[in-house]
Coordinates of C-alpha atoms and ligand atoms in Angstrom, one line a residue:
M8 CA 0.0 0.0 0.0
S9 CA 1.5 3.3 -1.0
T10 CA 2.2 5.6 1.9
Q11 CA 2.8 8.7 -0.2
I12 CA 0.9 11.8 0.9
Q13 CA -1.8 12.5 -1.7
S14 CA -3.8 15.4 -0.3
L15 CA -4.5 17.5 2.8
Q16 CA -7.7 19.0 4.0
A17 CA -7.8 21.7 6.7
R18 CA -11.0 22.8 8.5
R19 CA -12.0 24.9 11.4
I20 CA -13.5 22.9 14.3
W21 CA -14.2 23.8 17.9
D22 CA -12.2 22.8 21.0
S23 CA -13.4 21.9 24.5
R24 CA -13.7 25.6 25.4
G25 CA -15.8 26.3 22.3
R26 CA -13.0 28.1 20.6
P27 CA -11.9 27.6 17.0
T28 CA -9.0 25.2 16.3
V29 CA -7.2 23.6 13.4
E30 CA -8.1 20.2 12.1
V31 CA -6.1 18.6 9.3
D32 CA -6.9 15.4 7.4
V33 CA -4.0 13.7 5.5
H34 CA -4.9 11.2 2.8
L35 CA -2.3 8.7 1.5
E36 CA -2.1 7.3 -2.0
G37 CA -2.9 3.8 -0.7
G38 CA -6.2 5.0 0.9
A39 CA -5.2 5.4 4.5
M40 CA -6.2 8.6 6.3
G41 CA -5.0 10.4 9.4
R42 CA -6.6 13.4 11.3
G43 CA -4.8 15.8 13.6
I44 CA -6.4 18.4 15.9
A45 CA -4.4 21.2 17.5
P46 CA -5.0 21.6 21.3
A47 CA -4.6 25.0 23.0
G48 CA -3.2 26.1 26.3
A49 CA -4.4 28.9 28.6
S50 CA -1.4 29.2 30.8
T51 CA 1.2 29.1 28.0
G52 CA 4.9 29.3 28.4
S53 CA 6.5 32.3 26.7
H54 CA 8.9 30.1 24.7
E55 CA 6.3 27.7 23.3
A56 CA 5.4 27.4 19.6
I57 CA 3.1 30.3 18.7
E58 CA -0.5 29.6 18.0
L59 CA -1.6 31.6 15.0
R60 CA -4.9 33.4 15.7
D61 CA -6.6 35.9 13.5
G62 CA -7.3 38.6 16.0
G63 CA -10.2 40.9 15.2
A64 CA -13.8 40.8 16.5
D65 CA -14.9 37.3 15.6
F66 CA -14.8 34.7 18.3
G67 CA -12.8 36.9 20.6
G68 CA -10.0 37.1 18.1
Y69 CA -9.4 33.3 18.4
D70 CA -10.3 32.4 14.8
V71 CA -7.8 30.3 12.8
Q72 CA -8.5 31.2 9.1
K73 CA -4.9 32.2 8.6
A74 CA -3.5 29.0 9.9
L75 CA -6.0 27.0 7.8
A76 CA -4.9 29.0 4.7
N77 CA -1.3 28.2 5.5
V78 CA -2.0 24.5 5.6
M79 CA -3.8 24.6 2.2
R80 CA -1.5 27.1 0.4
E81 CA 1.9 26.4 1.8
I82 CA 2.1 23.2 3.8
A83 CA 0.1 21.0 1.4
P84 CA 2.3 21.7 -1.7
A85 CA 5.4 21.1 0.4
I86 CA 4.5 17.7 1.7
I87 CA 2.3 16.1 -1.0
G88 CA 4.2 13.3 -2.5
R89 CA 6.3 12.7 0.6
D90 CA 6.3 9.3 2.5
A91 CA 4.1 9.5 5.6
L92 CA 6.3 6.8 7.2
D93 CA 9.1 9.4 7.2
Q94 CA 7.8 11.5 10.1
R95 CA 11.2 13.1 10.7
G96 CA 11.6 14.1 7.1
V97 CA 8.1 15.6 6.9
D98 CA 8.6 17.4 10.2
D99 CA 11.9 18.8 9.1
T100 CA 10.2 20.1 5.9
L101 CA 7.5 21.8 8.1
I102 CA 10.2 23.4 10.3
A103 CA 12.2 24.7 7.3
L104 CA 9.1 26.0 5.5
D105 CA 8.0 28.0 8.6
G106 CA 11.5 29.3 9.0
T107 CA 11.1 30.9 12.4
S108 CA 12.4 29.7 15.8
N109 CA 8.9 29.7 17.3
K110 CA 6.6 28.6 14.4
A111 CA 5.2 32.1 14.3
R112 CA 4.9 32.4 10.5
L113 CA 2.8 29.4 9.6
G114 CA 1.5 28.8 13.2
G115 CA 2.3 26.1 15.7
N116 CA -1.4 25.1 15.5
A117 CA -1.1 24.6 11.7
L118 CA 2.1 22.6 12.1
I119 CA 1.1 20.3 15.0
A120 CA -2.2 19.4 13.4
T121 CA -0.5 18.5 10.2
S122 CA 2.3 16.6 12.0
M123 CA -0.2 14.7 14.1
A124 CA -2.3 13.9 11.0
V125 CA 0.7 12.4 9.2
L126 CA 1.5 10.2 12.2
H127 CA -2.1 9.0 12.4
A128 CA -2.1 8.3 8.7
A129 CA 1.2 6.4 8.9
A130 CA -0.2 4.1 11.6
A131 CA -3.4 3.6 9.7
S132 CA -1.4 2.6 6.6
Q133 CA 0.3 -0.1 8.6
R134 CA -3.1 -1.2 10.0
L135 CA -1.7 -0.8 13.5
P136 CA -3.0 1.1 16.5
L137 CA -0.9 4.1 17.0
W138 CA 0.8 2.9 20.2
R139 CA 1.9 -0.3 18.3
Y140 CA 3.1 1.7 15.3
L141 CA 5.2 3.9 17.5
Q142 CA 6.7 0.8 19.2
S143 CA 7.4 -0.8 15.9
T144 CA 9.4 2.3 14.8
S145 CA 11.5 2.3 18.0
A146 CA 14.4 0.1 18.9
A147 CA 12.6 -1.7 21.7
P148 CA 12.8 -5.5 21.6
H149 CA 9.5 -7.1 20.7
D150 CA 9.1 -9.2 23.8
Q151 CA 9.5 -6.3 26.2
S152 CA 6.6 -5.5 28.5
V153 CA 4.4 -2.5 27.6
I154 CA 4.3 0.2 30.2
L155 CA 0.9 1.8 30.9
P156 CA 1.5 5.3 32.3
L157 CA 0.9 6.5 35.9
P158 CA -1.9 9.0 35.5
E159 CA -2.0 12.5 37.1
I160 CA -5.7 13.3 37.3
Q161 CA -7.1 16.7 38.3
I162 CA -9.6 16.8 41.2
F163 CA -9.7 20.6 41.6
G164 CA -9.0 23.1 38.8
G165 CA -7.7 26.5 39.6
G166 CA -5.5 29.4 38.3
A167 CA -6.1 30.4 34.7
H168 CA -8.5 27.5 34.3
A169 CA -10.9 28.7 37.0
G170 CA -11.0 32.5 36.7
R171 CA -8.0 32.6 39.1
R172 CA -10.4 31.6 41.9
I173 CA -7.4 30.1 43.7
D174 CA -3.7 30.4 42.7
I175 CA -2.7 26.7 42.4
Q176 CA -3.7 25.7 38.9
D177 CA -4.0 21.9 39.2
L178 CA -4.6 19.8 42.3
L179 CA -4.2 16.3 41.0
V180 CA -3.9 12.7 42.3
M181 CA -1.5 10.0 41.3
P182 CA -2.8 6.4 42.0
V183 CA 0.6 5.0 42.7
G184 CA -0.7 2.0 44.6
A185 CA -2.8 0.5 41.7
Q186 CA -1.8 -2.7 40.0
S187 CA -3.3 -1.9 36.6
M188 CA -4.6 1.0 34.6
A189 CA -8.1 -0.3 35.1
E190 CA -7.6 -0.2 38.9
A191 CA -5.9 3.2 38.8
L192 CA -8.8 4.8 37.0
A193 CA -11.3 3.1 39.4
M194 CA -9.5 4.5 42.4
V195 CA -9.5 8.0 40.9
A196 CA -13.2 7.8 40.1
E197 CA -13.8 7.2 43.9
V198 CA -11.6 10.2 44.9
Y199 CA -13.3 12.5 42.3
R200 CA -16.7 11.5 43.6
A201 CA -15.6 11.9 47.2
A202 CA -14.3 15.4 46.5
G203 CA -17.6 16.3 44.9
D204 CA -19.6 15.0 47.8
L205 CA -17.4 16.9 50.3
M206 CA -17.9 20.1 48.3
A207 CA -21.6 19.5 48.3
D208 CA -21.7 18.9 52.0
A209 CA -19.8 22.1 52.5
G210 CA -22.3 24.0 50.3
R211 CA -19.5 24.7 47.8
R212 CA -20.2 22.5 44.9
A213 CA -20.3 24.9 42.0
G214 CA -19.7 23.1 38.8
V215 CA -16.3 22.4 37.2
A216 CA -13.3 24.3 35.9
D217 CA -11.8 24.2 32.3
E218 CA -10.4 20.7 32.6
G219 CA -13.3 19.1 34.5
G220 CA -11.9 19.4 38.0
W221 CA -14.3 20.7 40.7
W222 CA -14.7 24.4 40.8
P223 CA -12.3 25.7 43.6
D224 CA -14.6 27.6 45.9
F225 CA -12.0 28.0 48.7
A226 CA -11.0 30.9 50.9
N227 CA -7.3 30.1 50.4
N228 CA -4.9 27.8 48.6
E229 CA -4.3 25.6 51.6
E230 CA -8.0 24.9 52.1
A231 CA -7.9 23.3 48.7
L232 CA -5.0 21.0 49.8
Q233 CA -6.9 20.1 52.9
M234 CA -10.0 19.2 51.0
L235 CA -8.1 17.1 48.5
T236 CA -6.4 15.2 51.4
R237 CA -9.8 14.6 53.0
A238 CA -11.2 13.4 49.7
I239 CA -8.5 10.8 49.3
E240 CA -9.2 9.6 52.9
K241 CA -12.9 9.6 52.4
A242 CA -12.5 7.4 49.3
G243 CA -10.6 4.9 51.5
Y244 CA -7.1 5.4 50.4
R245 CA -3.9 5.9 52.4
H246 CA -0.6 7.5 51.8
G247 CA 1.3 5.4 49.3
E248 CA -1.9 4.4 47.5
V249 CA -3.1 7.8 46.2
M250 CA -0.7 10.7 46.4
I251 CA -1.1 14.4 45.4
S252 CA 0.5 16.2 42.5
L253 CA 0.3 20.0 42.1
D254 CA 0.8 22.2 39.1
I255 CA 1.6 25.6 40.7
A256 CA 1.9 27.3 37.2
A257 CA 3.7 30.0 39.1
S258 CA 4.4 32.1 36.0
E259 CA 0.7 33.1 36.2
F260 CA 1.3 35.1 39.4
G261 CA 5.1 35.6 39.6
S262 CA 7.9 37.2 37.6
G263 CA 11.2 39.0 38.3
G264 CA 11.5 37.0 41.6
V265 CA 8.3 38.5 43.1
Y266 CA 5.2 36.3 43.7
R267 CA 1.8 37.8 44.2
P268 CA -0.7 34.9 44.7
G269 CA -4.1 36.6 44.4
L270 CA -5.5 34.8 47.5
E271 CA -2.7 35.8 49.8
K272 CA -2.6 39.3 51.2
R273 CA 1.1 39.8 50.5
A274 CA 3.9 39.4 48.1
Y275 CA 6.7 36.9 48.4
D276 CA 10.3 36.9 47.2
T277 CA 11.5 33.6 45.7
G278 CA 12.9 32.3 48.9
E279 CA 9.8 33.1 50.8
W280 CA 7.6 31.5 48.2
I281 CA 9.7 28.3 48.3
E282 CA 9.3 28.2 52.0
V283 CA 5.5 28.1 51.5
L284 CA 5.8 25.3 49.1
L285 CA 8.2 23.3 51.4
R286 CA 5.7 23.7 54.2
W287 CA 2.9 22.2 52.0
L288 CA 5.3 19.4 51.1
A289 CA 5.9 18.7 54.8
T290 CA 2.1 18.8 55.6
Y291 CA 0.3 17.0 52.7
P292 CA 1.0 13.7 50.8
I293 CA 2.5 15.5 47.8
L294 CA 4.6 13.5 45.4
S295 CA 5.0 15.8 42.4
I296 CA 5.1 19.5 41.8
E297 CA 5.1 21.4 38.5
D298 CA 6.4 24.9 37.7
P299 CA 6.9 25.7 41.5
V300 CA 8.3 29.0 40.6
A301 CA 8.0 31.2 37.5
E302 CA 9.5 30.3 34.1
D303 CA 12.0 33.2 34.4
D304 CA 13.2 32.1 37.8
T305 CA 16.0 29.7 37.1
A306 CA 17.7 30.4 40.5
G307 CA 14.4 29.5 42.1
M308 CA 14.0 26.3 40.2
I309 CA 17.5 25.3 41.2
A310 CA 16.9 26.2 44.8
F311 CA 13.6 24.4 45.0
T312 CA 15.0 21.2 43.3
A313 CA 18.0 21.3 45.7
A314 CA 15.6 21.5 48.7
A315 CA 12.9 19.0 47.5
G316 CA 14.0 17.1 44.4
H317 CA 15.1 14.1 46.4
K318 CA 11.5 13.5 47.7
V319 CA 9.2 14.9 45.0
Q320 CA 9.1 15.0 41.3
V321 CA 9.9 18.5 40.1
I322 CA 8.3 19.0 36.6
G323 CA 9.2 21.8 34.2
D324 CA 6.3 22.7 32.0
D325 CA 6.4 26.5 31.1
Y326 CA 10.0 26.3 32.2
L327 CA 11.0 23.7 29.6
V328 CA 8.2 24.0 26.9
T329 CA 8.9 20.6 25.5
N330 CA 12.3 21.7 24.1
A331 CA 15.3 19.3 24.0
A332 CA 17.9 22.1 24.5
R333 CA 16.1 23.5 27.5
V334 CA 15.8 20.1 29.0
R335 CA 19.5 19.5 28.7
D336 CA 20.3 22.9 30.2
A337 CA 17.9 22.2 33.1
A338 CA 19.5 18.9 33.7
A339 CA 23.0 20.4 33.7
Q340 CA 21.8 23.1 36.2
K341 CA 19.7 20.6 38.3
A342 CA 16.8 23.0 37.8
C343 CA 14.2 20.1 37.9
N344 CA 14.0 16.3 37.6
A345 CA 11.1 15.8 35.2
V346 CA 9.5 17.3 32.1
L347 CA 6.0 17.8 30.8
I348 CA 5.7 16.7 27.2
K349 CA 3.1 18.7 25.2
P350 CA 3.3 18.2 21.4
N351 CA 1.9 21.6 20.6
Q352 CA 4.5 23.4 22.7
A353 CA 7.1 21.9 20.4
G354 CA 5.1 22.3 17.2
T355 CA 5.9 18.9 15.5
I356 CA 5.8 15.3 16.6
S357 CA 9.6 14.8 15.9
E358 CA 10.6 17.7 18.1
T359 CA 8.3 16.4 20.8
F360 CA 10.0 13.1 20.6
D361 CA 13.4 14.8 20.8
A362 CA 12.5 16.5 24.0
L363 CA 11.3 13.2 25.5
Q364 CA 14.4 11.4 24.5
A365 CA 16.6 14.2 25.8
A366 CA 14.8 14.0 29.1
K367 CA 15.3 10.3 29.4
A368 CA 19.0 10.6 28.5
C369 CA 19.3 13.1 31.4
G370 CA 17.6 10.7 33.9
F371 CA 14.4 12.9 34.0
S372 CA 11.0 11.3 34.3
T373 CA 8.6 12.2 31.5
V374 CA 4.9 13.2 31.7
V375 CA 3.0 13.4 28.4
S376 CA 0.3 16.0 28.8
A377 CA -2.9 17.4 27.3
R378 CA -3.7 21.1 27.1
S379 CA -6.5 22.9 28.9
G380 CA -8.2 23.4 25.5
E381 CA -8.6 19.9 24.1
S382 CA -10.5 17.8 21.6
E383 CA -11.7 14.3 21.0
D384 CA -8.3 13.3 19.6
V385 CA -6.6 10.6 21.8
M386 CA -3.1 10.7 20.3
I387 CA -1.4 11.6 23.6
S388 CA -2.7 8.4 25.2
H389 CA -0.9 6.5 22.5
L390 CA 2.2 8.6 22.7
S391 CA 2.5 7.9 26.4
V392 CA 2.4 4.1 25.8
G393 CA 4.2 3.9 22.4
W394 CA 7.0 6.2 23.6
N395 CA 7.2 4.5 27.0
A396 CA 6.8 7.9 28.8
G397 CA 5.8 6.4 32.1
Q398 CA 3.2 9.1 33.0
L399 CA 0.2 10.9 31.5
K400 CA -1.6 14.1 32.6
V401 CA -4.9 14.9 30.8
G402 CA -6.9 17.0 33.2
S403 CA -9.8 15.7 35.3
F404 CA -12.1 12.7 35.5
A405 CA -15.0 14.3 33.7
R406 CA -15.9 15.8 30.3
S407 CA -15.4 13.6 27.4
E408 CA -12.4 15.4 25.8
R409 CA -10.6 14.1 29.0
M410 CA -12.4 10.8 29.4
A411 CA -11.7 9.8 25.8
K412 CA -8.0 9.8 26.7
W413 CA -8.4 7.9 29.9
N414 CA -10.8 5.4 28.4
E415 CA -8.4 4.8 25.5
L416 CA -5.8 3.6 28.0
L417 CA -8.2 0.9 29.2
R418 CA -8.6 -0.3 25.6
I419 CA -4.8 -0.3 25.1
E420 CA -4.3 -2.2 28.4
E421 CA -6.8 -4.8 27.2
A422 CA -5.2 -5.1 23.8
V423 CA -1.7 -5.4 25.3
G424 CA -2.9 -8.3 27.5
A425 CA -0.3 -10.2 29.5
R426 CA 2.6 -7.9 28.4
A427 CA 0.9 -4.9 30.0
R428 CA 2.7 -3.4 33.1
Y429 CA 1.2 -0.5 35.0
A430 CA 3.9 2.1 35.8
G431 CA 2.9 2.8 39.4
A432 CA 5.6 4.7 41.3
D433 CA 8.5 3.0 39.5
V434 CA 8.6 5.8 37.0
L435 CA 9.2 8.6 39.5
P436 CA 12.8 9.9 40.0
L437 CA 12.5 9.1 43.7
V438 CA 13.3 6.3 46.1
G439 CA 11.5 4.9 49.1
I440 CA 8.1 6.5 48.9
Ligands
PGA501 P1 -2.4 24.8 29.8 O1 -2.4 24.1 31.2 O2 -2.8 23.8 28.7 O3 -3.5 25.9 29.9 O4 -1.1 25.4 29.6 C1 -1.9 22.9 31.4 C2 -0.6 22.9 32.3 O5 -0.2 24.0 32.7 O6 -0.1 21.9 32.6
ZN502 ZN1 1.6 23.2 33.8

């Protein structure tokens, strides 16, 4: 079956926030088709690939007609006739065609939707589920076990995803004590339900935030941590079974070494802010923390990792923006010990893979991640398994753009059968939890 790219079709569709986004279909000569959909962040890092938006009055300026036109007028002629199995070659062409360091000309949204569509089409042409196709293109021996990722699942949303009602952006749980993906998701379902019940009992259940986590109707950040700890206990789990993960997304309220969390009555310098975080780590069963300080605060990342990196996973998201060079720098400086891997931060699948490989080579743990603006596409579930990332972060345990990705892992676990191994805590850069 010929795997040459025959045609592309770009269209505007709508993401989980009801905003326009880019969808690209890639058709191959042999009949296979792949479809990619660009996700979109709200708390974006300043060094990520640029999303091309039209501006103007329509849809709050979020329309993507320019990006769609770029796919049809520039990208399609450049990659028609190319072999979809040569992902690297196609992605290199996209990068060169754009010609900027941050994908600003053609748009990171145009490029990632195209790159994803080519990958989906390649897998379809081989009649393989994507996770299997990715494994078949890597050097992993065939009889190896297949790692199902440890999930990080949001229970309360906050920060830019909840109108800044609280400062912490994500309060998540990690079901480290599960034996399988099926059990892991069942455990989280109980915690999510328990948290909703506790909020209802307190007269504070007020819907959900952008990624499906309960709306954070709390007087301060620490109340949210207390409620999450209670929810884990109410669901019947102990320390070591379900642990907490936080995404502070500190760039949203800090820069230049000054932190002004909206719920606290005062400003903190970097050292004072780190003291707050260390006190939370000492008080609550926290196992992972993301962007603890702002993306411009390298000294703060280094100081926090020195103080806490032996007992918690320290993830760089806005700090590393899925960029291999930044990952290597951070490893050399000991500025974190894990990386969030978001394909649209990089702009192509191959650059996303490069960031993941760089992180593994440095001994970092790797967490494939969705964005706050998502779609029905389930590619990241497959990337987490096919690339053996070890962890996956998708948002909460509600709303089908999230559940589609968790449910896909159940299907993958079933398809893998006896070779499936749930990651649990083995994938964390820590010992003796
Ligand atoms: P974003 O949030 O998609 O809005 O950037 C996700 C995250 O910060 O991890
Ligand atoms: Zn983040």
